[in-house]
């Protein structure tokens, strides 16, 4: 009986010590990648449709590769929604480095024309923007990293002379 009890205690101790090691398998010590909107380029601007190219940078602060499966985004200019959509570009960001990608967007500012004209009357006055999105990362186990960036653009920088 003592032999069985000692074997059970040893087995219980072994299992308890082993579970601590298993917990480290799932510990998430990785830092979230960062997404930065670098530039907004006007491709074509007509009355009913505007095309832009958005330039982004993804920073990977971790020691392992980062697979990016796409970006779901919403861009607000001042108080109105400028564009929303999803980019499904796949790429890999090396450890401790950055990668760049572009997203073409199409929008119709007709419904906001009065507000846009009012903002453009003062081309040197900054206009606030807000970028919200989820960066889709990972291969087998996807991880959506939520991002929010705020900034300002100066309309005069986009108006040709």
mmCIF file of C-alpha atoms in Angstrom, residues 52-56 87 101-106:
data_model
loop_
_atom_site.group_PDB
_atom_site.id
_atom_site.type_symbol
_atom_site.label_atom_id
_atom_site.label_comp_id
_atom_site.label_asym_id
_atom_site.label_seq_id
_atom_site.Cartn_x
_atom_site.Cartn_y
_atom_site.Cartn_z
ATOM 1 C CA UNK A 52 -6.451 57.706 -53.593
ATOM 2 C CA UNK A 53 -3.440 55.543 -52.844
ATOM 3 C CA UNK A 54 -2.721 55.029 -49.160
ATOM 4 C CA UNK A 55 0.841 54.182 -48.173
ATOM 5 C CA UNK A 56 1.325 52.198 -44.965
ATOM 6 C CA UNK A 87 -6.965 44.967 -48.232
ATOM 7 C CA UNK A 101 2.387 48.317 -48.606
ATOM 8 C CA UNK A 102 -0.153 50.311 -50.577
ATOM 9 C CA UNK A 103 -3.936 50.281 -50.552
ATOM 10 C CA UNK A 104 -5.952 51.855 -53.379
ATOM 11 C CA UNK A 105 -9.230 53.391 -52.233
ATOM 12 C CA UNK A 106 -12.186 54.864 -54.027
#
